[in-house]
Amino acid sequence: MKHCLAALLSGTLFGFGLSLSQMTDPNKVLGFLDVSGRWDPSLAFVMMGALAVAGIAFRFILKRPSPILAEEFHIAKKKTVDKPLLFGSMIFGIGWGMSGYCPGPAVAGLGLGNPEAFVMVASIYLGFVAQGFLAGKRFKKFAPADE
Amino acid sequence: MENFTPFSAFLGGTLIGLAATLLLWLNGRMAGVSGIMHSLLHSPKTEWLWRFSFLIGLVLGALLFNWFNPGFFTPRSDYPYWLLAAGGFLVGVGTRMGSGCTSGHGICGISNGSPRSITATLIFMASGVVTVYCIRHVVGVGA
């Protein structure tokens, strides 16, 4: 139960941070990606802020034998870049640029009462299901490398 | 640059970094939102609840922010829904195929020094930039 409260706390901070930084505002996101127009570089500072904290903290945390409330760390072990990673990330970027939302802000947007967020979350899930279907049937080589 | 907001962006970013730090330190998990969302579809009960709690937290955090700052966020009203839905679909397909999104690769993976995540982040940033260029300056939607 404690680990669910921890996840709730982490999610709440995350959602608050996304809203404060305006990652939840698709106009802001598209303004950041629109480098040849009236470019708004603000969102680069979100990443700097996040990496300034997590980039340092992760190093210390991963020196511990285990996390506080669980037996072990669950971290992707795969190190090599493969086709699913390259094509998948490219497709994700296209969808991000078309919509102005990545998954976190889409979910957080539900809390802002943003009608677009409901469309986004539903279509993201549709995409998950479609990908699972394709990877299982025809395009096995594009299945994700498992975590 | 009239909408340049580096301070709130940086501060919001540190909160996101802190959230990812808490989840790794306490639960040993990466705060990758696409992975957590997808896992809801197939997790066993014991693994399901923390993921659901995290996503509820995302909603709650935004709700709290909106409560403290009413009127800070105004939803976009004139964007074509077909473009939004098609984009969302590709976000779902792409994050699944590429094992992560802005949070999982861009923040957690890079913080962990993963070459896969650094590559993924460079690629989705680049394809996002190219896509927005095409939509705004070639097709002329939403410019």
Short mmCIF file of N, CA and C in Angstrom, two decimals, chain B:
data_model
loop_
_atom_site.label_atom_id
_atom_site.label_comp_id
_atom_site.label_asym_id
_atom_site.label_seq_id
_atom_site.Cartn_x
_atom_site.Cartn_y
_atom_site.Cartn_z
N MET B 1 9.54 36.31 -29.10
CA MET B 1 9.88 35.78 -27.76
C MET B 1 8.93 36.33 -26.70
N GLU B 2 7.74 36.80 -27.11
CA GLU B 2 6.85 37.45 -26.13
C GLU B 2 6.31 36.48 -25.08
N ASN B 3 6.35 35.17 -25.41
CA ASN B 3 5.82 34.20 -24.46
C ASN B 3 6.92 33.44 -23.72
N PHE B 4 8.13 33.99 -23.71
CA PHE B 4 9.27 33.29 -23.13
C PHE B 4 9.13 33.22 -21.61
N THR B 5 9.06 31.98 -21.05
CA THR B 5 8.85 31.81 -19.61
C THR B 5 9.89 30.86 -19.01
N PRO B 6 11.17 31.27 -19.02
CA PRO B 6 12.21 30.33 -18.59
C PRO B 6 12.13 29.95 -17.11
N PHE B 7 11.65 30.86 -16.24
CA PHE B 7 11.71 30.58 -14.79
C PHE B 7 10.66 29.56 -14.37
N SER B 8 9.40 29.79 -14.82
CA SER B 8 8.36 28.81 -14.46
C SER B 8 8.66 27.47 -15.13
N ALA B 9 9.23 27.51 -16.34
CA ALA B 9 9.57 26.27 -17.03
C ALA B 9 10.63 25.50 -16.25
N PHE B 10 11.66 26.21 -15.80
CA PHE B 10 12.74 25.54 -15.05
C PHE B 10 12.23 24.99 -13.72
N LEU B 11 11.43 25.81 -13.03
CA LEU B 11 10.88 25.40 -11.73
C LEU B 11 9.98 24.17 -11.90
N GLY B 12 9.11 24.21 -12.91
CA GLY B 12 8.25 23.06 -13.19
C GLY B 12 9.10 21.84 -13.52
N GLY B 13 10.17 22.06 -14.26
CA GLY B 13 11.09 20.96 -14.60
C GLY B 13 11.72 20.33 -13.36
N THR B 14 12.12 21.17 -12.39
CA THR B 14 12.73 20.60 -11.17
C THR B 14 11.70 19.76 -10.41
N LEU B 15 10.42 20.18 -10.42
CA LEU B 15 9.38 19.37 -9.76
C LEU B 15 9.23 18.02 -10.46
N ILE B 16 9.28 18.04 -11.79
CA ILE B 16 9.19 16.80 -12.56
C ILE B 16 10.39 15.89 -12.22
N GLY B 17 11.58 16.51 -12.15
CA GLY B 17 12.79 15.75 -11.80
C GLY B 17 12.68 15.16 -10.40
N LEU B 18 12.10 15.94 -9.48
CA LEU B 18 11.90 15.48 -8.10
C LEU B 18 10.91 14.31 -8.07
N ALA B 19 9.86 14.42 -8.88
CA ALA B 19 8.85 13.34 -8.95
C ALA B 19 9.51 12.05 -9.44
N ALA B 20 10.33 12.15 -10.48
CA ALA B 20 11.02 10.97 -11.03
C ALA B 20 11.99 10.40 -9.99
N THR B 21 12.65 11.31 -9.24
CA THR B 21 13.59 10.89 -8.20
C THR B 21 12.87 10.10 -7.10
N LEU B 22 11.72 10.63 -6.66
CA LEU B 22 10.95 9.95 -5.61
C LEU B 22 10.53 8.56 -6.04
N LEU B 23 10.05 8.43 -7.27
CA LEU B 23 9.54 7.14 -7.73
C LEU B 23 10.67 6.11 -7.82
N LEU B 24 11.86 6.56 -8.21
CA LEU B 24 12.99 5.63 -8.29
C LEU B 24 13.51 5.28 -6.88
N TRP B 25 13.63 6.29 -6.04
CA TRP B 25 14.18 6.10 -4.70
C TRP B 25 13.26 5.21 -3.85
N LEU B 26 11.94 5.49 -3.89
CA LEU B 26 11.00 4.76 -3.05
C LEU B 26 10.59 3.43 -3.68
N ASN B 27 10.21 3.45 -4.95
CA ASN B 27 9.62 2.25 -5.57
C ASN B 27 10.55 1.53 -6.53
N GLY B 28 11.68 2.15 -6.86
CA GLY B 28 12.60 1.51 -7.80
C GLY B 28 12.10 1.50 -9.23
N ARG B 29 11.20 2.45 -9.53
CA ARG B 29 10.59 2.47 -10.87
C ARG B 29 10.93 3.75 -11.62
N MET B 30 10.95 3.64 -12.93
CA MET B 30 11.15 4.78 -13.79
C MET B 30 9.81 5.46 -14.06
N ALA B 31 9.80 6.79 -13.96
CA ALA B 31 8.56 7.53 -14.20
C ALA B 31 8.37 7.79 -15.69
N GLY B 32 8.18 6.71 -16.43
CA GLY B 32 7.91 6.84 -17.87
C GLY B 32 6.41 6.74 -18.08
N VAL B 33 5.79 7.85 -18.49
CA VAL B 33 4.33 7.88 -18.50
C VAL B 33 3.75 6.91 -19.55
N SER B 34 4.34 6.85 -20.76
CA SER B 34 3.77 5.95 -21.77
C SER B 34 3.85 4.50 -21.31
N GLY B 35 4.96 4.12 -20.68
CA GLY B 35 5.11 2.75 -20.19
C GLY B 35 4.09 2.43 -19.10
N ILE B 36 3.90 3.39 -18.19
CA ILE B 36 2.94 3.19 -17.10
C ILE B 36 1.52 3.09 -17.65
N MET B 37 1.21 3.97 -18.62
CA MET B 37 -0.13 3.92 -19.24
C MET B 37 -0.36 2.57 -19.92
N HIS B 38 0.63 2.14 -20.68
CA HIS B 38 0.47 0.89 -21.42
C HIS B 38 0.35 -0.31 -20.49
N SER B 39 1.12 -0.27 -19.40
CA SER B 39 1.11 -1.42 -18.48
C SER B 39 -0.23 -1.62 -17.81
N LEU B 40 -1.05 -0.58 -17.77
CA LEU B 40 -2.40 -0.74 -17.19
C LEU B 40 -3.19 -1.79 -17.95
N LEU B 41 -2.83 -1.99 -19.22
CA LEU B 41 -3.58 -2.93 -20.05
C LEU B 41 -3.28 -4.39 -19.71
N HIS B 42 -2.13 -4.64 -19.10
CA HIS B 42 -1.79 -6.05 -18.88
C HIS B 42 -1.16 -6.37 -17.52
N SER B 43 -1.11 -5.39 -16.60
CA SER B 43 -0.47 -5.67 -15.31
C SER B 43 -1.31 -6.61 -14.45
N PRO B 44 -0.65 -7.48 -13.68
CA PRO B 44 -1.38 -8.19 -12.63
C PRO B 44 -1.81 -7.19 -11.55
N LYS B 45 -2.79 -7.57 -10.75
CA LYS B 45 -3.40 -6.65 -9.77
C LYS B 45 -2.38 -5.94 -8.89
N THR B 46 -1.39 -6.67 -8.41
CA THR B 46 -0.42 -6.09 -7.48
C THR B 46 0.41 -4.99 -8.14
N GLU B 47 0.63 -5.13 -9.44
CA GLU B 47 1.43 -4.14 -10.16
C GLU B 47 0.57 -3.03 -10.74
N TRP B 48 -0.71 -3.30 -10.80
CA TRP B 48 -1.63 -2.39 -11.46
C TRP B 48 -1.89 -1.14 -10.61
N LEU B 49 -2.01 -1.36 -9.30
CA LEU B 49 -2.51 -0.29 -8.44
C LEU B 49 -1.53 0.88 -8.31
N TRP B 50 -0.23 0.60 -8.23
CA TRP B 50 0.71 1.72 -8.11
C TRP B 50 0.73 2.53 -9.39
N ARG B 51 0.58 1.85 -10.52
CA ARG B 51 0.58 2.56 -11.81
C ARG B 51 -0.66 3.44 -11.92
N PHE B 52 -1.78 2.88 -11.52
CA PHE B 52 -3.02 3.65 -11.57
C PHE B 52 -2.90 4.85 -10.62
N SER B 53 -2.31 4.62 -9.43
CA SER B 53 -2.14 5.71 -8.45
C SER B 53 -1.28 6.83 -9.04
N PHE B 54 -0.22 6.45 -9.75
CA PHE B 54 0.66 7.45 -10.36
C PHE B 54 -0.12 8.31 -11.36
N LEU B 55 -0.92 7.66 -12.20
CA LEU B 55 -1.68 8.39 -13.21
C LEU B 55 -2.76 9.28 -12.58
N ILE B 56 -3.39 8.77 -11.51
CA ILE B 56 -4.35 9.59 -10.77
C ILE B 56 -3.62 10.81 -10.21
N GLY B 57 -2.39 10.58 -9.73
CA GLY B 57 -1.58 11.69 -9.23
C GLY B 57 -1.34 12.75 -10.29
N LEU B 58 -1.04 12.33 -11.50
CA LEU B 58 -0.82 13.29 -12.61
C LEU B 58 -2.04 14.20 -12.77
N VAL B 59 -3.22 13.58 -12.74
CA VAL B 59 -4.47 14.33 -12.90
C VAL B 59 -4.66 15.26 -11.69
N LEU B 60 -4.42 14.70 -10.51
CA LEU B 60 -4.60 15.45 -9.26
C LEU B 60 -3.65 16.65 -9.19
N GLY B 61 -2.40 16.44 -9.61
CA GLY B 61 -1.41 17.52 -9.59
C GLY B 61 -1.84 18.68 -10.48
N ALA B 62 -2.35 18.34 -11.66
CA ALA B 62 -2.82 19.38 -12.58
C ALA B 62 -4.05 20.08 -12.01
N LEU B 63 -4.91 19.30 -11.38
CA LEU B 63 -6.13 19.83 -10.76
C LEU B 63 -5.75 20.82 -9.65
N LEU B 64 -4.79 20.43 -8.80
CA LEU B 64 -4.32 21.30 -7.71
C LEU B 64 -3.74 22.59 -8.27
N PHE B 65 -2.92 22.44 -9.31
CA PHE B 65 -2.31 23.63 -9.91
C PHE B 65 -3.38 24.60 -10.40
N ASN B 66 -4.36 24.03 -11.06
CA ASN B 66 -5.45 24.84 -11.61
C ASN B 66 -6.26 25.52 -10.51
N TRP B 67 -6.33 24.85 -9.37
CA TRP B 67 -7.07 25.36 -8.23
C TRP B 67 -6.34 26.56 -7.63
N PHE B 68 -5.00 26.47 -7.55
CA PHE B 68 -4.19 27.58 -7.03
C PHE B 68 -4.07 28.72 -8.05
N ASN B 69 -4.13 28.38 -9.33
CA ASN B 69 -3.94 29.38 -10.38
C ASN B 69 -5.08 29.36 -11.38
N PRO B 70 -6.28 29.73 -10.94
CA PRO B 70 -7.39 29.66 -11.88
C PRO B 70 -7.17 30.62 -13.05
N GLY B 71 -7.51 30.15 -14.23
CA GLY B 71 -7.37 31.02 -15.40
C GLY B 71 -5.98 31.03 -16.02
N PHE B 72 -5.02 30.32 -15.40
CA PHE B 72 -3.66 30.26 -15.95
C PHE B 72 -3.65 29.52 -17.28
N PHE B 73 -4.46 28.47 -17.34
CA PHE B 73 -4.50 27.66 -18.55
C PHE B 73 -5.83 27.82 -19.28
N THR B 74 -5.77 28.20 -20.55
CA THR B 74 -7.00 28.20 -21.36
C THR B 74 -6.82 27.18 -22.48
N PRO B 75 -7.76 26.23 -22.57
CA PRO B 75 -7.63 25.20 -23.61
C PRO B 75 -7.69 25.81 -25.01
N ARG B 76 -7.03 25.14 -25.93
CA ARG B 76 -7.06 25.54 -27.33
C ARG B 76 -8.45 25.19 -27.87
N SER B 77 -9.02 26.03 -28.70
CA SER B 77 -10.40 25.73 -29.11
C SER B 77 -10.55 25.52 -30.61
N ASP B 78 -9.56 25.94 -31.39
CA ASP B 78 -9.79 25.93 -32.84
C ASP B 78 -8.94 24.90 -33.57
N TYR B 79 -8.34 23.97 -32.82
CA TYR B 79 -7.44 23.02 -33.48
C TYR B 79 -8.25 21.85 -34.04
N PRO B 80 -7.95 21.44 -35.29
CA PRO B 80 -8.76 20.36 -35.89
C PRO B 80 -8.65 19.05 -35.10
N TYR B 81 -9.81 18.50 -34.74
CA TYR B 81 -9.82 17.29 -33.92
C TYR B 81 -9.25 16.08 -34.63
N TRP B 82 -9.41 16.02 -35.95
CA TRP B 82 -8.86 14.87 -36.67
C TRP B 82 -7.33 14.85 -36.57
N LEU B 83 -6.73 16.05 -36.60
CA LEU B 83 -5.26 16.14 -36.52
C LEU B 83 -4.79 15.74 -35.12
N LEU B 84 -5.56 16.18 -34.11
CA LEU B 84 -5.27 15.84 -32.73
C LEU B 84 -5.34 14.32 -32.52
N ALA B 85 -6.43 13.72 -33.00
CA ALA B 85 -6.65 12.29 -32.80
C ALA B 85 -5.62 11.47 -33.57
N ALA B 86 -5.32 11.88 -34.81
CA ALA B 86 -4.32 11.16 -35.59
C ALA B 86 -2.95 11.27 -34.90
N GLY B 87 -2.64 12.47 -34.36
CA GLY B 87 -1.39 12.66 -33.62
C GLY B 87 -1.34 11.77 -32.39
N GLY B 88 -2.43 11.71 -31.65
CA GLY B 88 -2.49 10.87 -30.45
C GLY B 88 -2.27 9.40 -30.78
N PHE B 89 -2.86 8.97 -31.89
CA PHE B 89 -2.69 7.58 -32.33
C PHE B 89 -1.21 7.29 -32.59
N LEU B 90 -0.54 8.21 -33.30
CA LEU B 90 0.89 8.00 -33.59
C LEU B 90 1.74 8.08 -32.32
N VAL B 91 1.33 8.92 -31.36
CA VAL B 91 2.04 8.96 -30.07
C VAL B 91 1.95 7.58 -29.39
N GLY B 92 0.76 6.97 -29.47
CA GLY B 92 0.58 5.65 -28.88
C GLY B 92 1.42 4.59 -29.57
N VAL B 93 1.35 4.55 -30.89
CA VAL B 93 2.13 3.56 -31.66
C VAL B 93 3.63 3.77 -31.43
N GLY B 94 4.06 5.03 -31.57
CA GLY B 94 5.49 5.33 -31.52
C GLY B 94 6.12 5.10 -30.16
N THR B 95 5.43 5.53 -29.08
CA THR B 95 6.03 5.35 -27.75
C THR B 95 6.10 3.88 -27.39
N ARG B 96 5.13 3.10 -27.89
CA ARG B 96 5.13 1.67 -27.61
C ARG B 96 6.29 1.00 -28.36
N MET B 97 6.40 1.33 -29.64
CA MET B 97 7.45 0.73 -30.47
C MET B 97 8.83 1.15 -29.98
N GLY B 98 8.94 2.42 -29.59
CA GLY B 98 10.24 2.95 -29.17
C GLY B 98 10.50 2.83 -27.67
N SER B 99 9.65 2.12 -26.95
CA SER B 99 9.79 1.86 -25.51
C SER B 99 9.88 3.10 -24.64
N GLY B 100 9.25 4.21 -25.04
CA GLY B 100 9.27 5.35 -24.11
C GLY B 100 8.93 6.67 -24.76
N CYS B 101 8.73 7.68 -23.90
CA CYS B 101 8.34 9.01 -24.40
C CYS B 101 9.25 10.09 -23.81
N THR B 102 8.72 11.29 -23.72
CA THR B 102 9.49 12.42 -23.22
C THR B 102 9.97 12.19 -21.77
N SER B 103 9.10 11.57 -20.96
CA SER B 103 9.48 11.33 -19.57
C SER B 103 10.41 10.13 -19.42
N GLY B 104 10.03 9.00 -20.01
CA GLY B 104 10.82 7.78 -19.84
C GLY B 104 12.20 7.86 -20.47
N HIS B 105 12.27 8.35 -21.71
CA HIS B 105 13.57 8.52 -22.37
C HIS B 105 14.19 9.87 -22.03
N GLY B 106 13.41 10.94 -22.25
CA GLY B 106 13.96 12.30 -22.16
C GLY B 106 14.43 12.69 -20.77
N ILE B 107 13.76 12.20 -19.73
CA ILE B 107 14.17 12.57 -18.38
C ILE B 107 14.83 11.39 -17.65
N CYS B 108 14.07 10.29 -17.48
CA CYS B 108 14.61 9.17 -16.70
C CYS B 108 15.78 8.49 -17.40
N GLY B 109 15.60 8.17 -18.68
CA GLY B 109 16.65 7.44 -19.41
C GLY B 109 17.93 8.25 -19.52
N ILE B 110 17.79 9.54 -19.84
CA ILE B 110 18.99 10.39 -19.96
C ILE B 110 19.65 10.54 -18.59
N SER B 111 18.85 10.68 -17.53
CA SER B 111 19.42 10.77 -16.18
C SER B 111 20.19 9.52 -15.81
N ASN B 112 19.79 8.41 -16.41
CA ASN B 112 20.46 7.14 -16.15
C ASN B 112 21.62 6.92 -17.13
N GLY B 113 21.87 7.90 -18.00
CA GLY B 113 22.97 7.81 -18.96
C GLY B 113 22.78 6.76 -20.04
N SER B 114 21.53 6.45 -20.39
CA SER B 114 21.28 5.39 -21.36
C SER B 114 21.47 5.90 -22.80
N PRO B 115 22.34 5.24 -23.57
CA PRO B 115 22.54 5.67 -24.96
C PRO B 115 21.26 5.50 -25.79
N ARG B 116 20.43 4.51 -25.48
CA ARG B 116 19.17 4.33 -26.19
C ARG B 116 18.25 5.54 -25.98
N SER B 117 18.21 6.02 -24.74
CA SER B 117 17.33 7.14 -24.43
C SER B 117 17.83 8.45 -25.04
N ILE B 118 19.14 8.63 -25.05
CA ILE B 118 19.70 9.85 -25.65
C ILE B 118 19.37 9.85 -27.14
N THR B 119 19.54 8.70 -27.80
CA THR B 119 19.21 8.58 -29.23
C THR B 119 17.73 8.84 -29.46
N ALA B 120 16.87 8.20 -28.67
CA ALA B 120 15.42 8.35 -28.83
C ALA B 120 15.02 9.81 -28.70
N THR B 121 15.57 10.49 -27.69
CA THR B 121 15.20 11.89 -27.44
C THR B 121 15.59 12.78 -28.61
N LEU B 122 16.80 12.60 -29.13
CA LEU B 122 17.24 13.40 -30.28
C LEU B 122 16.32 13.16 -31.46
N ILE B 123 15.92 11.89 -31.66
CA ILE B 123 15.08 11.57 -32.82
C ILE B 123 13.67 12.15 -32.68
N PHE B 124 13.03 11.99 -31.49
CA PHE B 124 11.64 12.51 -31.43
C PHE B 124 11.61 14.03 -31.41
N MET B 125 12.66 14.66 -30.88
CA MET B 125 12.72 16.12 -30.95
C MET B 125 12.82 16.55 -32.42
N ALA B 126 13.72 15.88 -33.15
CA ALA B 126 13.93 16.24 -34.55
C ALA B 126 12.67 15.98 -35.38
N SER B 127 12.04 14.83 -35.20
CA SER B 127 10.86 14.56 -36.03
C SER B 127 9.71 15.46 -35.61
N GLY B 128 9.65 15.87 -34.35
CA GLY B 128 8.64 16.84 -33.92
C GLY B 128 8.84 18.19 -34.60
N VAL B 129 10.10 18.63 -34.66
CA VAL B 129 10.42 19.91 -35.30
C VAL B 129 10.04 19.87 -36.79
N VAL B 130 10.41 18.79 -37.46
CA VAL B 130 10.11 18.67 -38.90
C VAL B 130 8.59 18.65 -39.12
N THR B 131 7.88 17.91 -38.26
CA THR B 131 6.42 17.81 -38.40
C THR B 131 5.76 19.18 -38.23
N VAL B 132 6.16 19.92 -37.18
CA VAL B 132 5.56 21.24 -36.95
C VAL B 132 5.90 22.17 -38.12
N TYR B 133 7.11 22.06 -38.64
CA TYR B 133 7.48 22.88 -39.79
C TYR B 133 6.53 22.60 -40.96
N CYS B 134 6.32 21.31 -41.25
CA CYS B 134 5.44 20.95 -42.37
C CYS B 134 4.02 21.42 -42.14
N ILE B 135 3.48 21.19 -40.93
CA ILE B 135 2.09 21.54 -40.66
C ILE B 135 1.89 23.06 -40.68
N ARG B 136 2.80 23.80 -40.04
CA ARG B 136 2.59 25.25 -39.92
C ARG B 136 3.02 26.03 -41.16
N HIS B 137 4.14 25.62 -41.76
CA HIS B 137 4.72 26.47 -42.81
C HIS B 137 4.58 25.91 -44.21
N VAL B 138 4.27 24.60 -44.34
CA VAL B 138 4.05 24.06 -45.67
C VAL B 138 2.54 23.93 -45.93
N VAL B 139 1.84 23.23 -45.01
CA VAL B 139 0.39 23.08 -45.16
C VAL B 139 -0.33 24.34 -44.69
N GLY B 140 0.18 24.94 -43.59
CA GLY B 140 -0.41 26.19 -43.11
C GLY B 140 -1.54 26.04 -42.12
N VAL B 141 -1.52 24.95 -41.30
CA VAL B 141 -2.53 24.78 -40.25
C VAL B 141 -1.95 25.26 -38.92
N GLY B 142 -2.73 26.03 -38.17
CA GLY B 142 -2.38 26.41 -36.80
C GLY B 142 -1.22 27.37 -36.66
N ALA B 143 -0.83 28.05 -37.75
CA ALA B 143 0.33 28.94 -37.66
C ALA B 143 -0.04 30.27 -37.01
#
